[in-house]
Amino acid sequence: MSFLKTHLHSKTACRLSALVLLASISISSVSAAELRQKAYASPEEASMALLNAAQSGDEKRIREVFGRQWKSLGSGDPVLAKREREAFAAAYNEKHEVRLLNETEATLVLGNEEWQFPIPLVRVNNDWRFDTATGKAEIINRRIGRNESNTIQVLLAIADAQRDYASRDHDGDGMLEYAQKFSSTDGKFDGLYWPVQAGQPESPLGPLVAKATREGYTFKKDRPTPYWGYYYRILTGQGSAARGGSYSYLAGEKMIGGFAVIAFPAEYGASGVKTFMINHDGAVFEKDLGKKTSRLVAEIQQFDPGEGWVLTEKSAIAVKWHGGY
């Protein structure tokens, strides 16, 4: 299960982040002609074409609006892409205005809060089109900042869920233990989440999963799904750089010595940059693993925040006051 979230966005924060349009379009093989960007008679006509493309979700129409650069806007999270298109359309319909900056440049302003769409409009000869190359960096930076902030909150939520899980004996063996997976085996309580039947206790991640489901996320046990651009994996031990030194959290088949979780971007440089880790001490560490993030993360089997790993800003403040790393 890879879609967990605890904090609520304000209406303003939602729009400022979610209006990063078309975050996760699946990239198919298309010809050069199909990637050709369409030009419009006016900036108003261009903005209307963008609205229609967002509402339809049609990849061909999206390509026509943004041109060749559209392929670099993806984040690897199709659910987030749909939400962002819907948020864009809602803000556009609430209020929109094309503001001319000069004779060759314009910007699209959306919603009652007058949010500026990051991709500007430019005039080339007598035609208007979106300057996707200029706006791409701003789109990606906004998305990454939002996703990374969310991921830290998700990790803290998982840590809370693990502590909740370990406060009860879920299999009747008289031992308190942490969960080794997010989703329980059918009919069991061996993960942080299980669908609640009559008379059963709510799972530690139940409210968060319900929220993610309302946001449009689904999950399959055999195929991880990125949540707001990040994947999550439980670790069962720690290395020498962790407080307390190197040891396994497992005693036989039971995870009683602690827990840890790693979170990494679904699409490095598009959905996120930093990889994050947390363990039972509650401090979140971060590191930029670079373009080989997917391969390097697969090799990480322990919580071992050594060289290059640093405390996130909020964790550093907490550690300063409460002691620890």
PDB file of C-alpha atoms in Angstrom:
ATOM      1  CA  MET A   1       0.000   0.000   0.000  1.00  0.00           C
ATOM      2  CA  SER A   2       1.644   3.172  -1.157  1.00  0.00           C
ATOM      3  CA  PHE A   3      -0.771   5.978  -0.588  1.00  0.00           C
ATOM      4  CA  LEU A   4      -0.785   7.434   2.888  1.00  0.00           C
ATOM      5  CA  LYS A   5      -1.466  10.977   4.000  1.00  0.00           C
ATOM      6  CA  THR A   6      -2.298  12.781   7.225  1.00  0.00           C
ATOM      7  CA  HIS A   7      -2.275  16.516   6.913  1.00  0.00           C
ATOM      8  CA  LEU A   8      -5.025  18.553   5.314  1.00  0.00           C
ATOM      9  CA  HIS A   9      -4.299  21.271   2.792  1.00  0.00           C
ATOM     10  CA  SER A  10      -6.027  24.577   3.043  1.00  0.00           C
ATOM     11  CA  LYS A  11      -8.035  25.583  -0.008  1.00  0.00           C
ATOM     12  CA  THR A  12      -5.293  27.981  -0.979  1.00  0.00           C
ATOM     13  CA  ALA A  13      -2.488  25.461  -0.597  1.00  0.00           C
ATOM     14  CA  CYS A  14      -4.407  22.890  -2.596  1.00  0.00           C
ATOM     15  CA  ARG A  15      -4.775  25.186  -5.528  1.00  0.00           C
ATOM     16  CA  LEU A  16      -1.307  26.610  -5.451  1.00  0.00           C
ATOM     17  CA  SER A  17       0.087  23.103  -5.560  1.00  0.00           C
ATOM     18  CA  ALA A  18      -2.519  21.173  -7.473  1.00  0.00           C
ATOM     19  CA  LEU A  19      -2.827  23.577 -10.357  1.00  0.00           C
ATOM     20  CA  VAL A  20       0.444  22.224 -11.658  1.00  0.00           C
ATOM     21  CA  LEU A  21      -1.400  20.839 -14.627  1.00  0.00           C
ATOM     22  CA  LEU A  22      -1.055  17.446 -16.291  1.00  0.00           C
ATOM     23  CA  ALA A  23       1.415  16.000 -13.826  1.00  0.00           C
ATOM     24  CA  SER A  24       1.445  12.411 -14.931  1.00  0.00           C
ATOM     25  CA  ILE A  25       0.464  11.825 -18.519  1.00  0.00           C
ATOM     26  CA  SER A  26       1.508   8.402 -19.766  1.00  0.00           C
ATOM     27  CA  ILE A  27       4.166   8.880 -22.399  1.00  0.00           C
ATOM     28  CA  SER A  28       3.384   6.940 -25.560  1.00  0.00           C
ATOM     29  CA  SER A  29       5.287   6.713 -28.802  1.00  0.00           C
ATOM     30  CA  VAL A  30       4.194   9.582 -31.032  1.00  0.00           C
ATOM     31  CA  SER A  31       5.431  11.001 -34.290  1.00  0.00           C
ATOM     32  CA  ALA A  32       7.054  14.398 -34.774  1.00  0.00           C
ATOM     33  CA  ALA A  33       3.907  15.626 -36.462  1.00  0.00           C
ATOM     34  CA  GLU A  34       1.813  14.604 -33.493  1.00  0.00           C
ATOM     35  CA  LEU A  35       4.146  16.518 -31.176  1.00  0.00           C
ATOM     36  CA  ARG A  36       3.812  19.729 -33.188  1.00  0.00           C
ATOM     37  CA  GLN A  37       2.443  22.536 -31.043  1.00  0.00           C
ATOM     38  CA  LYS A  38      -0.690  24.306 -32.141  1.00  0.00           C
ATOM     39  CA  ALA A  39      -0.793  28.088 -32.498  1.00  0.00           C
ATOM     40  CA  TYR A  40      -3.804  30.267 -31.694  1.00  0.00           C
ATOM     41  CA  ALA A  41      -5.188  33.540 -32.981  1.00  0.00           C
ATOM     42  CA  SER A  42      -5.311  35.069 -29.496  1.00  0.00           C
ATOM     43  CA  PRO A  43      -4.165  34.278 -25.945  1.00  0.00           C
ATOM     44  CA  GLU A  44      -7.824  33.834 -24.979  1.00  0.00           C
ATOM     45  CA  GLU A  45      -8.228  31.150 -27.630  1.00  0.00           C
ATOM     46  CA  ALA A  46      -5.089  29.427 -26.350  1.00  0.00           C
ATOM     47  CA  SER A  47      -6.346  29.454 -22.757  1.00  0.00           C
ATOM     48  CA  MET A  48      -9.684  27.980 -23.843  1.00  0.00           C
ATOM     49  CA  ALA A  49      -7.864  25.202 -25.692  1.00  0.00           C
ATOM     50  CA  LEU A  50      -5.951  24.450 -22.497  1.00  0.00           C
ATOM     51  CA  LEU A  51      -9.173  24.243 -20.503  1.00  0.00           C
ATOM     52  CA  ASN A  52     -10.735  21.881 -23.036  1.00  0.00           C
ATOM     53  CA  ALA A  53      -7.634  19.667 -23.020  1.00  0.00           C
ATOM     54  CA  ALA A  54      -7.587  19.537 -19.221  1.00  0.00           C
ATOM     55  CA  GLN A  55     -11.266  18.664 -18.997  1.00  0.00           C
ATOM     56  CA  SER A  56     -11.002  15.945 -21.626  1.00  0.00           C
ATOM     57  CA  GLY A  57      -7.770  14.365 -20.400  1.00  0.00           C
ATOM     58  CA  ASP A  58      -7.120  13.578 -24.076  1.00  0.00           C
ATOM     59  CA  GLU A  59      -3.376  13.180 -24.651  1.00  0.00           C
ATOM     60  CA  LYS A  60      -3.551  14.332 -28.271  1.00  0.00           C
ATOM     61  CA  ARG A  61      -5.223  17.605 -27.290  1.00  0.00           C
ATOM     62  CA  ILE A  62      -2.713  18.101 -24.486  1.00  0.00           C
ATOM     63  CA  ARG A  63       0.165  17.566 -26.914  1.00  0.00           C
ATOM     64  CA  GLU A  64      -1.328  20.117 -29.277  1.00  0.00           C
ATOM     65  CA  VAL A  65      -1.426  22.744 -26.527  1.00  0.00           C
ATOM     66  CA  PHE A  66       2.071  22.190 -25.103  1.00  0.00           C
ATOM     67  CA  GLY A  67       4.053  20.763 -28.028  1.00  0.00           C
ATOM     68  CA  ARG A  68       7.185  18.648 -27.723  1.00  0.00           C
ATOM     69  CA  GLN A  69       7.883  19.741 -24.156  1.00  0.00           C
ATOM     70  CA  TRP A  70       4.697  18.077 -22.887  1.00  0.00           C
ATOM     71  CA  LYS A  71       6.574  14.787 -22.448  1.00  0.00           C
ATOM     72  CA  SER A  72       8.796  16.273 -19.752  1.00  0.00           C
ATOM     73  CA  LEU A  73       5.871  17.375 -17.566  1.00  0.00           C
ATOM     74  CA  GLY A  74       4.979  13.882 -16.299  1.00  0.00           C
ATOM     75  CA  SER A  75       5.409  12.802 -12.663  1.00  0.00           C
ATOM     76  CA  GLY A  76       4.591   9.093 -12.735  1.00  0.00           C
ATOM     77  CA  ASP A  77       1.396   9.483 -10.691  1.00  0.00           C
ATOM     78  CA  PRO A  78      -1.736   9.215 -12.892  1.00  0.00           C
ATOM     79  CA  VAL A  79      -4.137   9.801  -9.993  1.00  0.00           C
ATOM     80  CA  LEU A  80      -2.412  13.062  -9.149  1.00  0.00           C
ATOM     81  CA  ALA A  81      -2.532  14.053 -12.814  1.00  0.00           C
ATOM     82  CA  LYS A  82      -6.298  13.649 -12.898  1.00  0.00           C
ATOM     83  CA  ARG A  83      -6.735  15.631  -9.677  1.00  0.00           C
ATOM     84  CA  GLU A  84      -4.579  18.443 -11.014  1.00  0.00           C
ATOM     85  CA  ARG A  85      -6.511  18.659 -14.267  1.00  0.00           C
ATOM     86  CA  GLU A  86      -9.768  18.829 -12.304  1.00  0.00           C
ATOM     87  CA  ALA A  87      -8.365  21.509  -9.984  1.00  0.00           C
ATOM     88  CA  PHE A  88      -7.203  23.564 -12.966  1.00  0.00           C
ATOM     89  CA  ALA A  89     -10.625  23.370 -14.627  1.00  0.00           C
ATOM     90  CA  ALA A  90     -12.392  24.296 -11.382  1.00  0.00           C
ATOM     91  CA  ALA A  91     -10.206  27.352 -10.844  1.00  0.00           C
ATOM     92  CA  TYR A  92     -10.558  28.376 -14.497  1.00  0.00           C
ATOM     93  CA  ASN A  93     -14.337  28.185 -14.325  1.00  0.00           C
ATOM     94  CA  GLU A  94     -14.364  30.056 -11.024  1.00  0.00           C
ATOM     95  CA  LYS A  95     -12.538  32.983 -12.596  1.00  0.00           C
ATOM     96  CA  HIS A  96      -9.960  33.477 -15.313  1.00  0.00           C
ATOM     97  CA  GLU A  97      -8.228  36.358 -17.006  1.00  0.00           C
ATOM     98  CA  VAL A  98      -5.538  36.712 -19.646  1.00  0.00           C
ATOM     99  CA  ARG A  99      -3.235  39.563 -18.658  1.00  0.00           C
ATOM    100  CA  LEU A 100      -1.089  41.108 -21.367  1.00  0.00           C
ATOM    101  CA  LEU A 101       2.392  41.887 -20.071  1.00  0.00           C
ATOM    102  CA  ASN A 102       3.441  43.512 -23.336  1.00  0.00           C
ATOM    103  CA  GLU A 103       2.787  43.059 -27.041  1.00  0.00           C
ATOM    104  CA  THR A 104       4.353  39.593 -27.151  1.00  0.00           C
ATOM    105  CA  GLU A 105       3.787  38.131 -23.677  1.00  0.00           C
ATOM    106  CA  ALA A 106       0.739  37.277 -21.590  1.00  0.00           C
ATOM    107  CA  THR A 107      -0.081  35.266 -18.508  1.00  0.00           C
ATOM    108  CA  LEU A 108      -3.167  33.290 -17.502  1.00  0.00           C
ATOM    109  CA  VAL A 109      -4.552  34.155 -14.047  1.00  0.00           C
ATOM    110  CA  LEU A 110      -6.962  31.704 -12.418  1.00  0.00           C
ATOM    111  CA  GLY A 111      -9.483  31.594  -9.576  1.00  0.00           C
ATOM    112  CA  ASN A 112     -10.603  34.112  -6.997  1.00  0.00           C
ATOM    113  CA  GLU A 113      -7.142  33.958  -5.467  1.00  0.00           C
ATOM    114  CA  GLU A 114      -5.664  35.031  -8.825  1.00  0.00           C
ATOM    115  CA  TRP A 115      -3.142  32.241  -9.154  1.00  0.00           C
ATOM    116  CA  GLN A 116      -0.750  32.685 -12.067  1.00  0.00           C
ATOM    117  CA  PHE A 117      -0.426  29.686 -14.358  1.00  0.00           C
ATOM    118  CA  PRO A 118       3.301  28.878 -14.563  1.00  0.00           C
ATOM    119  CA  ILE A 119       3.485  28.479 -18.354  1.00  0.00           C
ATOM    120  CA  PRO A 120       3.364  31.900 -20.041  1.00  0.00           C
ATOM    121  CA  LEU A 121       1.800  32.735 -23.381  1.00  0.00           C
ATOM    122  CA  VAL A 122       3.979  34.241 -26.103  1.00  0.00           C
ATOM    123  CA  ARG A 123       3.283  35.692 -29.518  1.00  0.00           C
ATOM    124  CA  VAL A 124       5.344  34.464 -32.441  1.00  0.00           C
ATOM    125  CA  ASN A 125       4.608  36.475 -35.572  1.00  0.00           C
ATOM    126  CA  ASN A 126       0.817  36.791 -35.398  1.00  0.00           C
ATOM    127  CA  ASP A 127       0.129  33.596 -33.446  1.00  0.00           C
ATOM    128  CA  TRP A 128      -0.034  32.844 -29.720  1.00  0.00           C
ATOM    129  CA  ARG A 129       1.139  29.673 -28.009  1.00  0.00           C
ATOM    130  CA  PHE A 130       2.209  28.429 -24.586  1.00  0.00           C
ATOM    131  CA  ASP A 131       5.941  28.764 -23.859  1.00  0.00           C
ATOM    132  CA  THR A 132       6.203  25.308 -22.321  1.00  0.00           C
ATOM    133  CA  ALA A 133       9.997  25.297 -22.101  1.00  0.00           C
ATOM    134  CA  THR A 134       9.999  28.434 -19.940  1.00  0.00           C
ATOM    135  CA  GLY A 135       7.256  27.224 -17.615  1.00  0.00           C
ATOM    136  CA  LYS A 136       8.458  23.635 -17.259  1.00  0.00           C
ATOM    137  CA  ALA A 137      11.021  24.314 -14.539  1.00  0.00           C
ATOM    138  CA  GLU A 138       8.497  26.216 -12.422  1.00  0.00           C
ATOM    139  CA  ILE A 139       5.922  23.431 -12.777  1.00  0.00           C
ATOM    140  CA  ILE A 140       8.388  20.759 -11.710  1.00  0.00           C
ATOM    141  CA  ASN A 141       9.775  22.828  -8.824  1.00  0.00           C
ATOM    142  CA  ARG A 142       6.291  23.495  -7.420  1.00  0.00           C
ATOM    143  CA  ARG A 143       5.289  19.861  -7.721  1.00  0.00           C
ATOM    144  CA  ILE A 144       8.474  18.526  -6.159  1.00  0.00           C
ATOM    145  CA  GLY A 145       8.262  20.925  -3.233  1.00  0.00           C
ATOM    146  CA  ARG A 146       4.682  19.922  -2.549  1.00  0.00           C
ATOM    147  CA  ASN A 147       5.294  16.189  -2.938  1.00  0.00           C
ATOM    148  CA  GLU A 148       8.354  16.186  -0.709  1.00  0.00           C
ATOM    149  CA  SER A 149       6.534  18.097   2.013  1.00  0.00           C
ATOM    150  CA  ASN A 150       3.650  15.626   1.808  1.00  0.00           C
ATOM    151  CA  THR A 151       6.012  12.674   1.971  1.00  0.00           C
ATOM    152  CA  ILE A 152       7.513  13.810   5.259  1.00  0.00           C
ATOM    153  CA  GLN A 153       4.018  14.016   6.737  1.00  0.00           C
ATOM    154  CA  VAL A 154       3.168  10.581   5.365  1.00  0.00           C
ATOM    155  CA  LEU A 155       6.238   9.052   6.997  1.00  0.00           C
ATOM    156  CA  LEU A 156       5.292  10.587  10.333  1.00  0.00           C
ATOM    157  CA  ALA A 157       1.804   9.136   9.889  1.00  0.00           C
ATOM    158  CA  ILE A 158       3.218   5.676   9.204  1.00  0.00           C
ATOM    159  CA  ALA A 159       5.345   5.937  12.344  1.00  0.00           C
ATOM    160  CA  ASP A 160       2.237   6.788  14.377  1.00  0.00           C
ATOM    161  CA  ALA A 161       0.419   3.859  12.789  1.00  0.00           C
ATOM    162  CA  GLN A 162       3.238   1.475  13.677  1.00  0.00           C
ATOM    163  CA  ARG A 163       3.145   2.560  17.310  1.00  0.00           C
ATOM    164  CA  ASP A 164      -0.616   2.092  17.330  1.00  0.00           C
ATOM    165  CA  TYR A 165      -0.272  -1.346  15.762  1.00  0.00           C
ATOM    166  CA  ALA A 166       2.333  -2.427  18.312  1.00  0.00           C
ATOM    167  CA  SER A 167       0.104  -1.428  21.229  1.00  0.00           C
ATOM    168  CA  ARG A 168      -2.148  -4.466  20.660  1.00  0.00           C
ATOM    169  CA  ASP A 169      -1.683  -8.200  20.157  1.00  0.00           C
ATOM    170  CA  HIS A 170      -3.131  -8.872  16.713  1.00  0.00           C
ATOM    171  CA  ASP A 171      -2.515 -12.607  16.390  1.00  0.00           C
ATOM    172  CA  GLY A 172      -3.133 -13.875  19.910  1.00  0.00           C
ATOM    173  CA  ASP A 173       0.427 -15.048  20.590  1.00  0.00           C
ATOM    174  CA  GLY A 174       0.894 -12.723  23.558  1.00  0.00           C
ATOM    175  CA  MET A 175       3.567 -10.630  21.805  1.00  0.00           C
ATOM    176  CA  LEU A 176       3.452  -6.993  20.786  1.00  0.00           C
ATOM    177  CA  GLU A 177       5.133  -6.365  17.454  1.00  0.00           C
ATOM    178  CA  TYR A 178       5.375  -3.942  14.544  1.00  0.00           C
ATOM    179  CA  ALA A 179       3.864  -4.632  11.140  1.00  0.00           C
ATOM    180  CA  GLN A 180       6.187  -5.827   8.387  1.00  0.00           C
ATOM    181  CA  LYS A 181       3.894  -4.739   5.570  1.00  0.00           C
ATOM    182  CA  PHE A 182       1.314  -2.080   4.820  1.00  0.00           C
ATOM    183  CA  SER A 183      -1.589  -4.258   3.686  1.00  0.00           C
ATOM    184  CA  SER A 184      -2.769  -7.269   5.686  1.00  0.00           C
ATOM    185  CA  THR A 185      -3.202 -10.750   4.288  1.00  0.00           C
ATOM    186  CA  ASP A 186      -6.872 -11.444   3.574  1.00  0.00           C
ATOM    187  CA  GLY A 187      -8.622 -12.348   6.817  1.00  0.00           C
ATOM    188  CA  LYS A 188      -5.643 -11.416   8.988  1.00  0.00           C
ATOM    189  CA  PHE A 189      -4.317  -8.367  10.846  1.00  0.00           C
ATOM    190  CA  ASP A 190      -0.647  -8.693   9.904  1.00  0.00           C
ATOM    191  CA  GLY A 191      -0.346  -5.308   8.174  1.00  0.00           C
ATOM    192  CA  LEU A 192      -1.033  -1.685   9.032  1.00  0.00           C
ATOM    193  CA  TYR A 193      -4.271  -1.747   7.051  1.00  0.00           C
ATOM    194  CA  TRP A 194      -7.186  -4.164   6.773  1.00  0.00           C
ATOM    195  CA  PRO A 195     -10.756  -3.650   5.549  1.00  0.00           C
ATOM    196  CA  VAL A 196     -12.886  -3.478   8.686  1.00  0.00           C
ATOM    197  CA  GLN A 197     -15.712  -5.956   9.141  1.00  0.00           C
ATOM    198  CA  ALA A 198     -18.449  -5.741  11.774  1.00  0.00           C
ATOM    199  CA  GLY A 199     -17.025  -6.102  15.263  1.00  0.00           C
ATOM    200  CA  GLN A 200     -13.417  -5.648  14.154  1.00  0.00           C
ATOM    201  CA  PRO A 201     -11.094  -2.871  15.327  1.00  0.00           C
ATOM    202  CA  GLU A 202     -10.198  -0.128  12.891  1.00  0.00           C
ATOM    203  CA  SER A 203      -6.808  -0.585  11.280  1.00  0.00           C
ATOM    204  CA  PRO A 204      -4.100   1.957  12.195  1.00  0.00           C
ATOM    205  CA  LEU A 205      -4.041   3.288   8.636  1.00  0.00           C
ATOM    206  CA  GLY A 206      -7.781   3.017   8.049  1.00  0.00           C
ATOM    207  CA  PRO A 207      -8.605   6.751   8.131  1.00  0.00           C
ATOM    208  CA  LEU A 208      -5.634   7.587   5.927  1.00  0.00           C
ATOM    209  CA  VAL A 209      -6.474   4.924   3.378  1.00  0.00           C
ATOM    210  CA  ALA A 210     -10.060   6.153   3.314  1.00  0.00           C
ATOM    211  CA  LYS A 211      -8.819   9.662   2.588  1.00  0.00           C
ATOM    212  CA  ALA A 212      -6.515   8.424  -0.157  1.00  0.00           C
ATOM    213  CA  THR A 213      -9.389   6.462  -1.664  1.00  0.00           C
ATOM    214  CA  ARG A 214     -11.537   9.581  -1.728  1.00  0.00           C
ATOM    215  CA  GLU A 215      -8.704  11.308  -3.558  1.00  0.00           C
ATOM    216  CA  GLY A 216      -8.939   8.645  -6.245  1.00  0.00           C
ATOM    217  CA  TYR A 217      -6.123   6.306  -5.250  1.00  0.00           C
ATOM    218  CA  THR A 218      -6.496   2.537  -5.398  1.00  0.00           C
ATOM    219  CA  PHE A 219      -3.960  -0.154  -4.628  1.00  0.00           C
ATOM    220  CA  LYS A 220      -3.134  -3.694  -5.629  1.00  0.00           C
ATOM    221  CA  LYS A 221      -1.068  -5.931  -3.398  1.00  0.00           C
ATOM    222  CA  ASP A 222       1.058  -7.116  -6.298  1.00  0.00           C
ATOM    223  CA  ARG A 223       1.684  -3.666  -7.784  1.00  0.00           C
ATOM    224  CA  PRO A 224       2.777  -0.661  -5.692  1.00  0.00           C
ATOM    225  CA  THR A 225       1.085   2.629  -6.476  1.00  0.00           C
ATOM    226  CA  PRO A 226       2.806   5.990  -5.981  1.00  0.00           C
ATOM    227  CA  TYR A 227       1.022   8.321  -3.591  1.00  0.00           C
ATOM    228  CA  TRP A 228       1.554  11.989  -4.408  1.00  0.00           C
ATOM    229  CA  GLY A 229       4.585  10.972  -6.441  1.00  0.00           C
ATOM    230  CA  TYR A 230       6.302   8.696  -3.898  1.00  0.00           C
ATOM    231  CA  TYR A 231       6.644   4.970  -3.180  1.00  0.00           C
ATOM    232  CA  TYR A 232       7.023   3.585   0.363  1.00  0.00           C
ATOM    233  CA  ARG A 233       8.748   0.456   1.689  1.00  0.00           C
ATOM    234  CA  ILE A 234       9.156  -0.969   5.201  1.00  0.00           C
ATOM    235  CA  LEU A 235      12.703  -1.806   6.380  1.00  0.00           C
ATOM    236  CA  THR A 236      13.385  -4.510   8.983  1.00  0.00           C
ATOM    237  CA  GLY A 237      16.719  -3.442  10.435  1.00  0.00           C
ATOM    238  CA  GLN A 238      19.172  -0.603  10.916  1.00  0.00           C
ATOM    239  CA  GLY A 239      22.833   0.065  10.222  1.00  0.00           C
ATOM    240  CA  SER A 240      25.743   1.459  12.193  1.00  0.00           C
ATOM    241  CA  ALA A 241      24.842   5.099  11.479  1.00  0.00           C
ATOM    242  CA  ALA A 242      21.499   4.755  13.270  1.00  0.00           C
ATOM    243  CA  ARG A 243      21.163   5.518  16.949  1.00  0.00           C
ATOM    244  CA  GLY A 244      21.797   2.291  18.849  1.00  0.00           C
ATOM    245  CA  GLY A 245      24.026   0.832  16.162  1.00  0.00           C
ATOM    246  CA  SER A 246      23.473  -1.990  13.725  1.00  0.00           C
ATOM    247  CA  TYR A 247      20.906  -4.686  14.438  1.00  0.00           C
ATOM    248  CA  SER A 248      17.905  -6.453  12.968  1.00  0.00           C
ATOM    249  CA  TYR A 249      14.451  -5.510  14.150  1.00  0.00           C
ATOM    250  CA  LEU A 250      13.406  -9.134  13.704  1.00  0.00           C
ATOM    251  CA  ALA A 251      13.370 -11.788  16.391  1.00  0.00           C
ATOM    252  CA  GLY A 252      12.563 -14.887  14.429  1.00  0.00           C
ATOM    253  CA  GLU A 253       9.566 -13.909  12.326  1.00  0.00           C
ATOM    254  CA  LYS A 254       8.458 -11.116  14.671  1.00  0.00           C
ATOM    255  CA  MET A 255       9.489  -7.486  14.209  1.00  0.00           C
ATOM    256  CA  ILE A 256       9.835  -6.366  17.809  1.00  0.00           C
ATOM    257  CA  GLY A 257      13.101  -4.410  17.815  1.00  0.00           C
ATOM    258  CA  GLY A 258      11.827  -1.370  15.973  1.00  0.00           C
ATOM    259  CA  PHE A 259      10.706  -0.315  12.512  1.00  0.00           C
ATOM    260  CA  ALA A 260      11.787   1.884   9.626  1.00  0.00           C
ATOM    261  CA  VAL A 261      10.300   3.131   6.359  1.00  0.00           C
ATOM    262  CA  ILE A 262      11.909   4.522   3.221  1.00  0.00           C
ATOM    263  CA  ALA A 263      10.137   6.758   0.692  1.00  0.00           C
ATOM    264  CA  PHE A 264      11.490   7.485  -2.786  1.00  0.00           C
ATOM    265  CA  PRO A 265      10.233   9.408  -5.833  1.00  0.00           C
ATOM    266  CA  ALA A 266       8.283   7.541  -8.490  1.00  0.00           C
ATOM    267  CA  GLU A 267       9.966   9.658 -11.155  1.00  0.00           C
ATOM    268  CA  TYR A 268      13.249  11.231 -10.088  1.00  0.00           C
ATOM    269  CA  GLY A 269      13.398  14.907 -10.980  1.00  0.00           C
ATOM    270  CA  ALA A 270       9.701  15.024 -11.866  1.00  0.00           C
ATOM    271  CA  SER A 271       7.690  13.780  -8.876  1.00  0.00           C
ATOM    272  CA  GLY A 272      10.457  14.310  -6.346  1.00  0.00           C
ATOM    273  CA  VAL A 273      14.204  14.573  -5.842  1.00  0.00           C
ATOM    274  CA  LYS A 274      14.973  13.545  -2.284  1.00  0.00           C
ATOM    275  CA  THR A 275      14.628  10.103  -0.739  1.00  0.00           C
ATOM    276  CA  PHE A 276      13.405  10.036   2.875  1.00  0.00           C
ATOM    277  CA  MET A 277      13.701   7.602   5.801  1.00  0.00           C
ATOM    278  CA  ILE A 278      12.228   7.357   9.274  1.00  0.00           C
ATOM    279  CA  ASN A 279      12.532   4.804  12.080  1.00  0.00           C
ATOM    280  CA  HIS A 280      11.001   4.252  15.511  1.00  0.00           C
ATOM    281  CA  ASP A 281      12.953   7.210  16.949  1.00  0.00           C
ATOM    282  CA  GLY A 282      10.717   9.468  14.842  1.00  0.00           C
ATOM    283  CA  ALA A 283      13.380  11.527  13.054  1.00  0.00           C
ATOM    284  CA  VAL A 284      13.071  11.918   9.270  1.00  0.00           C
ATOM    285  CA  PHE A 285      16.269  11.900   7.215  1.00  0.00           C
ATOM    286  CA  GLU A 286      16.673  12.948   3.590  1.00  0.00           C
ATOM    287  CA  LYS A 287      19.186  12.497   0.792  1.00  0.00           C
ATOM    288  CA  ASP A 288      19.364  13.176  -2.931  1.00  0.00           C
ATOM    289  CA  LEU A 289      20.406   9.844  -4.448  1.00  0.00           C
ATOM    290  CA  GLY A 290      20.573  11.288  -7.951  1.00  0.00           C
ATOM    291  CA  LYS A 291      19.387   9.922 -11.253  1.00  0.00           C
ATOM    292  CA  LYS A 292      20.094   6.341 -10.152  1.00  0.00           C
ATOM    293  CA  THR A 293      17.636   6.658  -7.263  1.00  0.00           C
ATOM    294  CA  SER A 294      15.489   3.665  -8.269  1.00  0.00           C
ATOM    295  CA  ARG A 295      18.481   1.325  -8.463  1.00  0.00           C
ATOM    296  CA  LEU A 296      20.134   2.636  -5.300  1.00  0.00           C
ATOM    297  CA  VAL A 297      16.921   2.475  -3.273  1.00  0.00           C
ATOM    298  CA  ALA A 298      16.454  -1.167  -4.236  1.00  0.00           C
ATOM    299  CA  GLU A 299      19.793  -1.884  -2.555  1.00  0.00           C
ATOM    300  CA  ILE A 300      18.804  -0.190   0.719  1.00  0.00           C
ATOM    301  CA  GLN A 301      17.589  -2.833   3.151  1.00  0.00           C
ATOM    302  CA  GLN A 302      18.344  -1.069   6.446  1.00  0.00           C
ATOM    303  CA  PHE A 303      17.733   2.287   8.075  1.00  0.00           C
ATOM    304  CA  ASP A 304      21.295   3.570   7.931  1.00  0.00           C
ATOM    305  CA  PRO A 305      21.441   7.388   7.676  1.00  0.00           C
ATOM    306  CA  GLY A 306      25.184   7.658   7.141  1.00  0.00           C
ATOM    307  CA  GLU A 307      27.161   9.858   4.781  1.00  0.00           C
ATOM    308  CA  GLY A 308      25.005  12.329   2.872  1.00  0.00           C
ATOM    309  CA  TRP A 309      21.842  11.740   4.900  1.00  0.00           C
ATOM    310  CA  VAL A 310      20.677  14.782   6.864  1.00  0.00           C
ATOM    311  CA  LEU A 311      17.778  15.476   9.183  1.00  0.00           C
ATOM    312  CA  THR A 312      14.864  17.302   7.604  1.00  0.00           C
ATOM    313  CA  GLU A 313      14.430  20.825   8.918  1.00  0.00           C
ATOM    314  CA  LYS A 314      11.535  19.985  11.248  1.00  0.00           C
ATOM    315  CA  SER A 315      13.262  16.855  12.547  1.00  0.00           C
ATOM    316  CA  ALA A 316      16.433  18.832  13.217  1.00  0.00           C
ATOM    317  CA  ILE A 317      14.473  21.333  15.314  1.00  0.00           C
ATOM    318  CA  ALA A 318      12.784  18.531  17.263  1.00  0.00           C
ATOM    319  CA  VAL A 319      16.089  16.767  17.891  1.00  0.00           C
ATOM    320  CA  LYS A 320      17.634  20.011  19.117  1.00  0.00           C
ATOM    321  CA  TRP A 321      14.940  20.321  21.782  1.00  0.00           C
ATOM    322  CA  HIS A 322      14.519  16.670  22.721  1.00  0.00           C
ATOM    323  CA  GLY A 323      17.944  15.236  22.114  1.00  0.00           C
ATOM    324  CA  GLY A 324      18.903  12.374  19.830  1.00  0.00           C
ATOM    325  CA  TYR A 325      20.818  12.416  16.585  1.00  0.00           C
TER     326      TYR A 325
END
